[in-house]
Amino acid sequence: MVETVAEAEPTATVTAPAVTAAPASVAPSVAAEKPVKPNAEARLSGSRTLGQWIKLIVLLAAGAVAAAAILVLAARGVTTLPGVPAFLERYPGEYPLPETAEPGFPWWAQWSHFMNLFLMVLIIRSGYQVRTQQKPPAFWTPKRGGKKISINLWLHQSLDILWLVNGAIFVVLLFASGHWMRIVPTSWEAFPNALSALLQYMTLDWPVENGWVNYNSLQQLMYFLVVFIAAPLAAITGARMSEFWPKEAKTLNKLYPVEVARALHFPTMLFFVLFILIHVFLVFSTGALRNLNHMFGGTDVVNWVGFWLFAAAIAITVAGWYAARPPVFAPIAKLFGPVSSR
């Protein structure tokens, strides 16, 4: 039995598979290989990379140009339809104002225009910060007690109050001076003339501009919409969402839910942004020096005074844009209540 086992052992040794050693020349090549570094991820700016943003902007610009070209061709086609030339001749785009309407822009209208520009830009900026902020940089609490709010919301609401004061002064002086006839329609002819002016703008055969004496009807209706509809709507919806609104007034809150205010407030801000862009474009494309003199220089003379005043207004607005940061305006907020980091 012992001899049988002894004889079996060599057999097992012979039949076992032999291990083949790797050639000496292969080992150095394996060791010399370096690990492949993963590609660095592209930096995101918001939800997209810089390249993706550029592509999106290019596509949007191309789409806007194509849409504008289609609208121009369509509008020019409309002017060839039967009855349209006679309509344009009957309604040239404006109607005569009452004889008591005075031309020009008084000094208070110029100052109100600048303050409105300055405050609206900062309100839009601070409103966007409030809407997109995840962790507020600081908080503010009223001196007399109340709910703690973010420092950005305090800035937004404070700018809103200044904007409302500026608007209230403007409206009072508007009616006290009789200047209201410039932006409030005094005839039903404003509506067909506004349609005529819109068609003329769309065909690029723009109506004659003489804003020193009279706006065209489309301008008049738009200014009326901004001053007497959009601005109050922004104020009412903003007040409903603010901390000043009485939270315990159950009946009032049921009649005017906060969800309704939120649904209207942001689109109203977008309307103001669109209006500002179109307004600035038309100011520069329909006689920049003369229009800027109207709004900032208070004269109908064509020179560079209004332009430099406008440039100064833009510089002040840009400075305000960069100064609207918590380290800058927090000392002002402390005058009205404590500011804390949490």
mmCIF file of C-alpha atoms in Angstrom:
data_model
loop_
_atom_site.group_PDB
_atom_site.id
_atom_site.type_symbol
_atom_site.label_atom_id
_atom_site.label_comp_id
_atom_site.label_asym_id
_atom_site.label_seq_id
_atom_site.Cartn_x
_atom_site.Cartn_y
_atom_site.Cartn_z
ATOM 1 C CA MET A 1 0.000 0.000 0.000
ATOM 2 C CA VAL A 2 2.852 2.401 0.886
ATOM 3 C CA GLU A 3 4.674 1.578 -2.294
ATOM 4 C CA THR A 4 1.564 2.286 -4.391
ATOM 5 C CA VAL A 5 1.220 5.791 -2.932
ATOM 6 C CA ALA A 6 4.885 6.499 -3.445
ATOM 7 C CA GLU A 7 4.667 5.526 -7.059
ATOM 8 C CA ALA A 8 1.665 7.760 -7.612
ATOM 9 C CA GLU A 9 3.383 10.959 -6.433
ATOM 10 C CA PRO A 10 5.847 11.320 -9.367
ATOM 11 C CA THR A 11 2.979 10.881 -11.780
ATOM 12 C CA ALA A 12 1.090 13.797 -10.264
ATOM 13 C CA THR A 13 4.199 15.951 -10.435
ATOM 14 C CA VAL A 14 4.733 15.193 -14.091
ATOM 15 C CA THR A 15 1.136 15.803 -15.182
ATOM 16 C CA ALA A 16 0.804 19.205 -13.406
ATOM 17 C CA PRO A 17 0.862 22.097 -15.872
ATOM 18 C CA ALA A 18 4.094 23.987 -15.907
ATOM 19 C CA VAL A 19 4.069 27.722 -15.128
ATOM 20 C CA THR A 20 5.681 29.682 -17.940
ATOM 21 C CA ALA A 21 7.630 32.691 -16.738
ATOM 22 C CA ALA A 22 7.086 35.965 -18.597
ATOM 23 C CA PRO A 23 9.982 36.988 -20.792
ATOM 24 C CA ALA A 24 12.284 39.455 -19.172
ATOM 25 C CA SER A 25 11.775 41.897 -22.055
ATOM 26 C CA VAL A 26 8.000 42.161 -21.427
ATOM 27 C CA ALA A 27 8.100 43.228 -17.767
ATOM 28 C CA PRO A 28 9.799 46.611 -18.265
ATOM 29 C CA SER A 29 7.284 47.626 -20.938
ATOM 30 C CA VAL A 30 4.371 46.881 -18.614
ATOM 31 C CA ALA A 31 5.923 48.839 -15.778
ATOM 32 C CA ALA A 32 6.697 51.763 -18.055
ATOM 33 C CA GLU A 33 3.048 52.338 -18.937
ATOM 34 C CA LYS A 34 1.578 55.393 -17.129
ATOM 35 C CA PRO A 35 -2.024 55.556 -15.962
ATOM 36 C CA VAL A 36 -4.255 57.555 -18.306
ATOM 37 C CA LYS A 37 -5.516 60.761 -16.685
ATOM 38 C CA PRO A 38 -9.246 61.377 -17.040
ATOM 39 C CA ASN A 39 -10.219 64.362 -19.159
ATOM 40 C CA ALA A 40 -10.911 67.469 -17.119
ATOM 41 C CA GLU A 41 -14.598 68.284 -16.996
ATOM 42 C CA ALA A 42 -15.659 71.494 -18.699
ATOM 43 C CA ARG A 43 -16.597 74.249 -16.305
ATOM 44 C CA LEU A 44 -20.296 74.950 -16.049
ATOM 45 C CA SER A 45 -21.743 78.432 -16.152
ATOM 46 C CA GLY A 46 -25.199 77.878 -14.762
ATOM 47 C CA SER A 47 -26.620 74.742 -16.379
ATOM 48 C CA ARG A 48 -24.377 74.821 -19.491
ATOM 49 C CA THR A 49 -20.752 75.119 -20.473
ATOM 50 C CA LEU A 50 -19.390 78.236 -22.128
ATOM 51 C CA GLY A 51 -19.397 76.516 -25.512
ATOM 52 C CA GLN A 52 -23.002 75.422 -25.075
ATOM 53 C CA TRP A 53 -24.025 78.975 -24.130
ATOM 54 C CA ILE A 54 -22.303 80.361 -27.236
ATOM 55 C CA LYS A 55 -24.064 77.832 -29.462
ATOM 56 C CA LEU A 56 -27.406 78.628 -27.821
ATOM 57 C CA ILE A 57 -26.913 82.379 -28.269
ATOM 58 C CA VAL A 58 -25.933 81.923 -31.923
ATOM 59 C CA LEU A 59 -28.990 79.754 -32.556
ATOM 60 C CA LEU A 60 -31.298 82.215 -30.815
ATOM 61 C CA ALA A 61 -29.806 85.140 -32.743
ATOM 62 C CA ALA A 62 -30.187 83.291 -36.041
ATOM 63 C CA GLY A 63 -33.754 82.358 -35.161
ATOM 64 C CA ALA A 64 -34.572 85.945 -34.201
ATOM 65 C CA VAL A 65 -33.181 87.261 -37.499
ATOM 66 C CA ALA A 66 -35.126 84.666 -39.476
ATOM 67 C CA ALA A 67 -38.343 85.422 -37.569
ATOM 68 C CA ALA A 68 -37.853 89.170 -38.064
ATOM 69 C CA ALA A 69 -37.343 88.679 -41.801
ATOM 70 C CA ILE A 70 -40.538 86.625 -42.040
ATOM 71 C CA LEU A 71 -42.497 89.281 -40.130
ATOM 72 C CA VAL A 72 -41.192 92.066 -42.379
ATOM 73 C CA LEU A 73 -42.122 90.162 -45.539
ATOM 74 C CA ALA A 74 -45.543 89.294 -44.126
ATOM 75 C CA ALA A 75 -46.209 92.911 -43.088
ATOM 76 C CA ARG A 76 -45.220 94.215 -46.504
ATOM 77 C CA GLY A 77 -47.558 91.689 -48.038
ATOM 78 C CA VAL A 78 -50.386 92.952 -45.824
ATOM 79 C CA THR A 79 -49.870 96.534 -47.051
ATOM 80 C CA THR A 80 -50.691 95.399 -50.604
ATOM 81 C CA LEU A 81 -54.083 93.984 -49.656
ATOM 82 C CA PRO A 82 -57.217 95.878 -50.763
ATOM 83 C CA GLY A 83 -58.173 98.651 -48.356
ATOM 84 C CA VAL A 84 -54.914 98.652 -46.397
ATOM 85 C CA PRO A 85 -53.264 101.599 -48.244
ATOM 86 C CA ALA A 86 -56.436 103.662 -47.685
ATOM 87 C CA PHE A 87 -56.382 102.669 -43.978
ATOM 88 C CA LEU A 88 -52.761 103.809 -43.629
ATOM 89 C CA GLU A 89 -53.573 107.087 -45.338
ATOM 90 C CA ARG A 90 -56.560 107.761 -43.089
ATOM 91 C CA TYR A 91 -54.690 106.771 -39.928
ATOM 92 C CA PRO A 92 -51.053 107.858 -40.358
ATOM 93 C CA GLY A 93 -50.018 106.643 -36.893
ATOM 94 C CA GLU A 94 -50.944 109.570 -34.636
ATOM 95 C CA TYR A 95 -53.845 111.920 -33.972
ATOM 96 C CA PRO A 96 -53.710 115.579 -32.895
ATOM 97 C CA LEU A 97 -53.563 116.282 -29.172
ATOM 98 C CA PRO A 98 -55.857 118.766 -27.419
ATOM 99 C CA GLU A 99 -54.810 122.387 -27.902
ATOM 100 C CA THR A 100 -53.935 122.719 -24.220
ATOM 101 C CA ALA A 101 -51.239 120.027 -24.486
ATOM 102 C CA GLU A 102 -47.790 121.579 -24.122
ATOM 103 C CA PRO A 103 -44.792 120.261 -26.075
ATOM 104 C CA GLY A 104 -41.493 119.295 -24.522
ATOM 105 C CA PHE A 105 -40.392 117.530 -21.367
ATOM 106 C CA PRO A 106 -40.324 119.405 -18.035
ATOM 107 C CA TRP A 107 -37.377 119.025 -15.665
ATOM 108 C CA TRP A 108 -39.278 116.737 -13.284
ATOM 109 C CA ALA A 109 -40.013 114.329 -16.143
ATOM 110 C CA GLN A 110 -36.294 114.184 -16.966
ATOM 111 C CA TRP A 111 -35.319 113.459 -13.354
ATOM 112 C CA SER A 112 -38.109 110.909 -12.959
ATOM 113 C CA HIS A 113 -36.975 109.201 -16.162
ATOM 114 C CA PHE A 114 -33.423 108.878 -14.837
ATOM 115 C CA MET A 115 -34.556 107.609 -11.424
ATOM 116 C CA ASN A 116 -36.863 105.115 -13.096
ATOM 117 C CA LEU A 117 -33.993 103.839 -15.251
ATOM 118 C CA PHE A 118 -31.662 103.526 -12.264
ATOM 119 C CA LEU A 119 -34.169 101.853 -9.942
ATOM 120 C CA MET A 120 -35.651 99.509 -12.541
ATOM 121 C CA VAL A 121 -32.237 98.069 -13.420
ATOM 122 C CA LEU A 122 -31.406 97.419 -9.767
ATOM 123 C CA ILE A 123 -34.889 96.038 -9.056
ATOM 124 C CA ILE A 124 -34.568 93.546 -11.905
ATOM 125 C CA ARG A 125 -31.101 92.528 -10.700
ATOM 126 C CA SER A 126 -32.098 92.112 -7.055
ATOM 127 C CA GLY A 127 -35.320 90.338 -8.031
ATOM 128 C CA TYR A 128 -33.350 87.826 -10.072
ATOM 129 C CA GLN A 129 -30.992 87.292 -7.109
ATOM 130 C CA VAL A 130 -33.923 86.616 -4.797
ATOM 131 C CA ARG A 131 -35.460 84.199 -7.286
ATOM 132 C CA THR A 132 -32.244 82.199 -7.845
ATOM 133 C CA GLN A 133 -30.525 82.384 -4.434
ATOM 134 C CA GLN A 134 -30.056 79.072 -2.616
ATOM 135 C CA LYS A 135 -28.296 80.223 0.537
ATOM 136 C CA PRO A 136 -28.659 83.938 1.401
ATOM 137 C CA PRO A 137 -25.324 85.635 2.228
ATOM 138 C CA ALA A 138 -26.920 87.393 5.225
ATOM 139 C CA PHE A 139 -30.241 88.102 6.916
ATOM 140 C CA TRP A 140 -32.061 91.231 8.063
ATOM 141 C CA THR A 141 -34.578 91.633 10.893
ATOM 142 C CA PRO A 142 -36.797 94.709 11.447
ATOM 143 C CA LYS A 143 -35.961 96.852 14.496
ATOM 144 C CA ARG A 144 -39.496 96.564 15.842
ATOM 145 C CA GLY A 145 -39.483 92.833 15.413
ATOM 146 C CA GLY A 146 -40.787 90.677 12.635
ATOM 147 C CA LYS A 147 -39.793 87.881 10.347
ATOM 148 C CA LYS A 148 -36.148 87.566 9.417
ATOM 149 C CA ILE A 149 -35.582 87.850 5.648
ATOM 150 C CA SER A 150 -32.574 87.529 3.363
ATOM 151 C CA ILE A 151 -30.457 90.621 2.785
ATOM 152 C CA ASN A 152 -31.155 90.385 -0.962
ATOM 153 C CA LEU A 153 -34.899 90.443 -0.324
ATOM 154 C CA TRP A 154 -34.433 93.500 1.909
ATOM 155 C CA LEU A 155 -32.625 95.280 -0.937
ATOM 156 C CA HIS A 156 -35.298 94.296 -3.449
ATOM 157 C CA GLN A 157 -38.147 95.533 -1.258
ATOM 158 C CA SER A 158 -36.302 98.748 -0.365
ATOM 159 C CA LEU A 159 -35.744 99.510 -4.046
ATOM 160 C CA ASP A 160 -39.414 98.760 -4.686
ATOM 161 C CA ILE A 161 -40.428 101.380 -2.125
ATOM 162 C CA LEU A 162 -38.149 104.019 -3.695
ATOM 163 C CA TRP A 163 -39.511 103.115 -7.142
ATOM 164 C CA LEU A 164 -43.105 103.518 -5.915
ATOM 165 C CA VAL A 165 -42.307 106.904 -4.370
ATOM 166 C CA ASN A 166 -40.708 108.043 -7.629
ATOM 167 C CA GLY A 167 -43.728 106.802 -9.590
ATOM 168 C CA ALA A 168 -46.228 108.475 -7.257
ATOM 169 C CA ILE A 169 -44.433 111.829 -7.592
ATOM 170 C CA PHE A 170 -44.362 111.424 -11.371
ATOM 171 C CA VAL A 171 -48.101 110.677 -11.612
ATOM 172 C CA VAL A 172 -49.032 113.614 -9.351
ATOM 173 C CA LEU A 173 -46.942 116.046 -11.415
ATOM 174 C CA LEU A 174 -48.210 114.432 -14.614
ATOM 175 C CA PHE A 175 -51.822 115.366 -13.876
ATOM 176 C CA ALA A 176 -51.002 118.631 -12.130
ATOM 177 C CA SER A 177 -49.155 119.920 -15.193
ATOM 178 C CA GLY A 178 -51.488 118.655 -17.922
ATOM 179 C CA HIS A 179 -48.650 116.551 -19.313
ATOM 180 C CA TRP A 180 -50.889 113.489 -18.892
ATOM 181 C CA MET A 181 -52.406 114.148 -22.338
ATOM 182 C CA ARG A 182 -49.130 112.999 -23.849
ATOM 183 C CA ILE A 183 -49.510 109.410 -22.598
ATOM 184 C CA VAL A 184 -53.241 109.036 -21.883
ATOM 185 C CA PRO A 185 -55.411 108.523 -25.019
ATOM 186 C CA THR A 186 -57.897 111.368 -25.492
ATOM 187 C CA SER A 187 -59.559 109.937 -28.617
ATOM 188 C CA TRP A 188 -60.690 106.544 -29.881
ATOM 189 C CA GLU A 189 -58.534 107.243 -32.932
ATOM 190 C CA ALA A 190 -55.572 106.189 -30.814
ATOM 191 C CA PHE A 191 -56.347 102.525 -31.468
ATOM 192 C CA PRO A 192 -56.498 102.456 -35.294
ATOM 193 C CA ASN A 193 -53.510 104.820 -35.382
ATOM 194 C CA ALA A 194 -51.604 102.465 -33.081
ATOM 195 C CA LEU A 195 -52.351 99.583 -35.439
ATOM 196 C CA SER A 196 -51.155 101.697 -38.353
ATOM 197 C CA ALA A 197 -47.932 102.603 -36.517
ATOM 198 C CA LEU A 198 -47.311 98.931 -35.657
ATOM 199 C CA LEU A 199 -47.721 97.946 -39.297
ATOM 200 C CA GLN A 200 -45.327 100.714 -40.347
ATOM 201 C CA TYR A 201 -42.728 99.541 -37.832
ATOM 202 C CA MET A 202 -43.050 95.958 -39.061
ATOM 203 C CA THR A 203 -42.506 96.982 -42.696
ATOM 204 C CA LEU A 204 -39.417 98.998 -41.649
ATOM 205 C CA ASP A 205 -41.076 102.071 -43.170
ATOM 206 C CA TRP A 206 -41.257 103.671 -39.742
ATOM 207 C CA PRO A 207 -43.666 106.481 -38.837
ATOM 208 C CA VAL A 208 -42.277 109.998 -38.537
ATOM 209 C CA GLU A 209 -40.898 110.630 -35.041
ATOM 210 C CA ASN A 210 -41.668 113.941 -33.341
ATOM 211 C CA GLY A 211 -41.729 113.007 -29.678
ATOM 212 C CA TRP A 212 -41.100 116.592 -28.585
ATOM 213 C CA VAL A 213 -44.612 117.513 -29.727
ATOM 214 C CA ASN A 214 -46.559 114.251 -29.886
ATOM 215 C CA TYR A 215 -45.933 110.514 -29.577
ATOM 216 C CA ASN A 216 -47.317 108.198 -32.199
ATOM 217 C CA SER A 217 -50.333 106.260 -30.953
ATOM 218 C CA LEU A 218 -48.456 102.999 -30.455
ATOM 219 C CA GLN A 219 -45.945 104.769 -28.214
ATOM 220 C CA GLN A 220 -48.749 106.477 -26.332
ATOM 221 C CA LEU A 221 -50.569 103.213 -25.626
ATOM 222 C CA MET A 222 -47.343 101.494 -24.543
ATOM 223 C CA TYR A 223 -46.424 104.314 -22.138
ATOM 224 C CA PHE A 224 -49.967 104.239 -20.773
ATOM 225 C CA LEU A 225 -49.677 100.471 -20.295
ATOM 226 C CA VAL A 226 -46.354 100.808 -18.472
ATOM 227 C CA VAL A 227 -47.365 103.674 -16.150
ATOM 228 C CA PHE A 228 -50.973 102.800 -15.339
ATOM 229 C CA ILE A 229 -51.175 98.999 -15.717
ATOM 230 C CA ALA A 230 -47.796 97.221 -15.558
ATOM 231 C CA ALA A 231 -46.334 99.375 -12.781
ATOM 232 C CA PRO A 232 -49.387 99.035 -10.460
ATOM 233 C CA LEU A 233 -49.528 95.302 -11.230
ATOM 234 C CA ALA A 234 -45.871 94.916 -10.249
ATOM 235 C CA ALA A 235 -46.531 96.878 -7.064
ATOM 236 C CA ILE A 236 -49.660 94.935 -6.067
ATOM 237 C CA THR A 237 -48.150 91.505 -6.716
ATOM 238 C CA GLY A 238 -44.878 92.480 -5.032
ATOM 239 C CA ALA A 239 -46.717 93.725 -1.957
ATOM 240 C CA ARG A 240 -48.644 90.448 -1.717
ATOM 241 C CA MET A 241 -45.396 88.471 -1.642
ATOM 242 C CA SER A 242 -43.578 90.829 0.742
ATOM 243 C CA GLU A 243 -43.252 90.480 4.483
ATOM 244 C CA PHE A 244 -45.352 93.634 4.941
ATOM 245 C CA TRP A 245 -48.494 91.788 3.852
ATOM 246 C CA PRO A 246 -50.782 90.832 6.783
ATOM 247 C CA LYS A 247 -50.452 87.058 7.016
ATOM 248 C CA GLU A 248 -53.321 86.667 9.495
ATOM 249 C CA ALA A 249 -55.948 88.318 7.280
ATOM 250 C CA LYS A 250 -57.557 85.039 6.233
ATOM 251 C CA THR A 251 -60.406 86.520 4.199
ATOM 252 C CA LEU A 252 -58.080 88.865 2.300
ATOM 253 C CA ASN A 253 -55.554 86.096 1.682
ATOM 254 C CA LYS A 254 -58.300 83.831 0.400
ATOM 255 C CA LEU A 255 -59.522 86.497 -2.024
ATOM 256 C CA TYR A 256 -55.986 87.249 -3.156
ATOM 257 C CA PRO A 257 -53.853 84.071 -2.878
ATOM 258 C CA VAL A 258 -50.083 84.448 -2.923
ATOM 259 C CA GLU A 259 -49.930 81.918 -5.778
ATOM 260 C CA VAL A 260 -51.751 84.392 -8.026
ATOM 261 C CA ALA A 261 -49.254 87.121 -7.162
ATOM 262 C CA ARG A 262 -46.296 84.842 -7.901
ATOM 263 C CA ALA A 263 -47.801 83.793 -11.220
ATOM 264 C CA LEU A 264 -48.137 87.438 -12.298
ATOM 265 C CA HIS A 265 -45.076 89.102 -10.749
ATOM 266 C CA PHE A 266 -42.316 87.382 -12.736
ATOM 267 C CA PRO A 267 -44.015 87.769 -16.173
ATOM 268 C CA THR A 268 -44.512 91.445 -15.336
ATOM 269 C CA MET A 269 -40.784 91.768 -14.754
ATOM 270 C CA LEU A 270 -40.122 90.089 -18.101
ATOM 271 C CA PHE A 271 -42.477 92.599 -19.736
ATOM 272 C CA PHE A 272 -40.447 95.467 -18.278
ATOM 273 C CA VAL A 273 -37.205 93.903 -19.543
ATOM 274 C CA LEU A 274 -38.656 93.527 -23.045
ATOM 275 C CA PHE A 275 -40.051 97.066 -22.982
ATOM 276 C CA ILE A 276 -36.688 98.523 -21.927
ATOM 277 C CA LEU A 277 -34.839 96.677 -24.714
ATOM 278 C CA ILE A 278 -37.283 97.800 -27.410
ATOM 279 C CA HIS A 279 -37.440 101.334 -25.988
ATOM 280 C CA VAL A 280 -33.645 101.752 -26.007
ATOM 281 C CA PHE A 281 -33.400 100.262 -29.510
ATOM 282 C CA LEU A 282 -35.966 102.701 -30.907
ATOM 283 C CA VAL A 283 -34.383 105.675 -29.118
ATOM 284 C CA PHE A 284 -31.063 105.012 -30.847
ATOM 285 C CA SER A 285 -32.468 103.985 -34.211
ATOM 286 C CA THR A 286 -34.860 106.921 -34.710
ATOM 287 C CA GLY A 287 -32.498 109.829 -34.046
ATOM 288 C CA ALA A 288 -30.327 109.170 -31.007
ATOM 289 C CA LEU A 289 -29.024 112.692 -30.323
ATOM 290 C CA ARG A 290 -32.427 114.325 -30.622
ATOM 291 C CA ASN A 291 -34.223 111.689 -28.557
ATOM 292 C CA LEU A 292 -31.576 111.770 -25.813
ATOM 293 C CA ASN A 293 -31.835 115.552 -25.690
ATOM 294 C CA HIS A 294 -35.587 115.186 -25.202
ATOM 295 C CA MET A 295 -35.254 112.829 -22.246
ATOM 296 C CA PHE A 296 -32.094 114.085 -20.554
ATOM 297 C CA GLY A 297 -31.447 117.592 -21.868
ATOM 298 C CA GLY A 298 -34.958 118.996 -22.020
ATOM 299 C CA THR A 299 -34.437 120.541 -25.445
ATOM 300 C CA ASP A 300 -35.322 119.811 -29.069
ATOM 301 C CA VAL A 301 -31.926 120.976 -30.320
ATOM 302 C CA VAL A 302 -29.722 118.312 -31.896
ATOM 303 C CA ASN A 303 -26.374 118.325 -30.066
ATOM 304 C CA TRP A 304 -24.315 116.079 -27.793
ATOM 305 C CA VAL A 305 -25.538 117.412 -24.426
ATOM 306 C CA GLY A 306 -28.238 114.787 -24.007
ATOM 307 C CA PHE A 307 -25.859 112.012 -25.046
ATOM 308 C CA TRP A 308 -23.292 112.893 -22.373
ATOM 309 C CA LEU A 309 -26.001 113.207 -19.743
ATOM 310 C CA PHE A 310 -27.256 109.788 -20.813
ATOM 311 C CA ALA A 311 -23.697 108.424 -20.609
ATOM 312 C CA ALA A 312 -23.413 109.791 -17.068
ATOM 313 C CA ALA A 313 -26.741 108.164 -16.172
ATOM 314 C CA ILE A 314 -25.512 104.827 -17.515
ATOM 315 C CA ALA A 315 -22.250 105.152 -15.582
ATOM 316 C CA ILE A 316 -24.162 105.817 -12.347
ATOM 317 C CA THR A 317 -26.451 102.859 -13.055
ATOM 318 C CA VAL A 318 -23.507 100.537 -13.730
ATOM 319 C CA ALA A 319 -21.851 101.694 -10.509
ATOM 320 C CA GLY A 320 -25.098 100.971 -8.676
ATOM 321 C CA TRP A 321 -25.230 97.518 -10.279
ATOM 322 C CA TYR A 322 -21.779 96.598 -8.912
ATOM 323 C CA ALA A 323 -22.432 98.285 -5.576
ATOM 324 C CA ALA A 324 -25.603 96.227 -5.023
ATOM 325 C CA ARG A 325 -23.679 93.610 -3.044
ATOM 326 C CA PRO A 326 -24.162 92.680 0.632
ATOM 327 C CA PRO A 327 -20.784 94.057 1.820
ATOM 328 C CA VAL A 328 -21.731 97.455 0.341
ATOM 329 C CA PHE A 329 -25.404 97.866 1.278
ATOM 330 C CA ALA A 330 -25.364 95.876 4.553
ATOM 331 C CA PRO A 331 -24.300 99.010 6.554
ATOM 332 C CA ILE A 332 -27.368 100.781 5.147
ATOM 333 C CA ALA A 333 -29.587 97.845 6.102
ATOM 334 C CA LYS A 334 -28.212 97.986 9.666
ATOM 335 C CA LEU A 335 -29.752 101.448 10.042
ATOM 336 C CA PHE A 336 -33.203 99.847 9.872
ATOM 337 C CA GLY A 337 -32.564 96.559 11.648
ATOM 338 C CA PRO A 338 -29.859 94.085 12.712
ATOM 339 C CA VAL A 339 -28.007 92.118 10.029
ATOM 340 C CA SER A 340 -26.758 88.625 10.855
ATOM 341 C CA SER A 341 -25.085 85.736 9.089
ATOM 342 C CA ARG A 342 -27.831 83.275 10.081
#
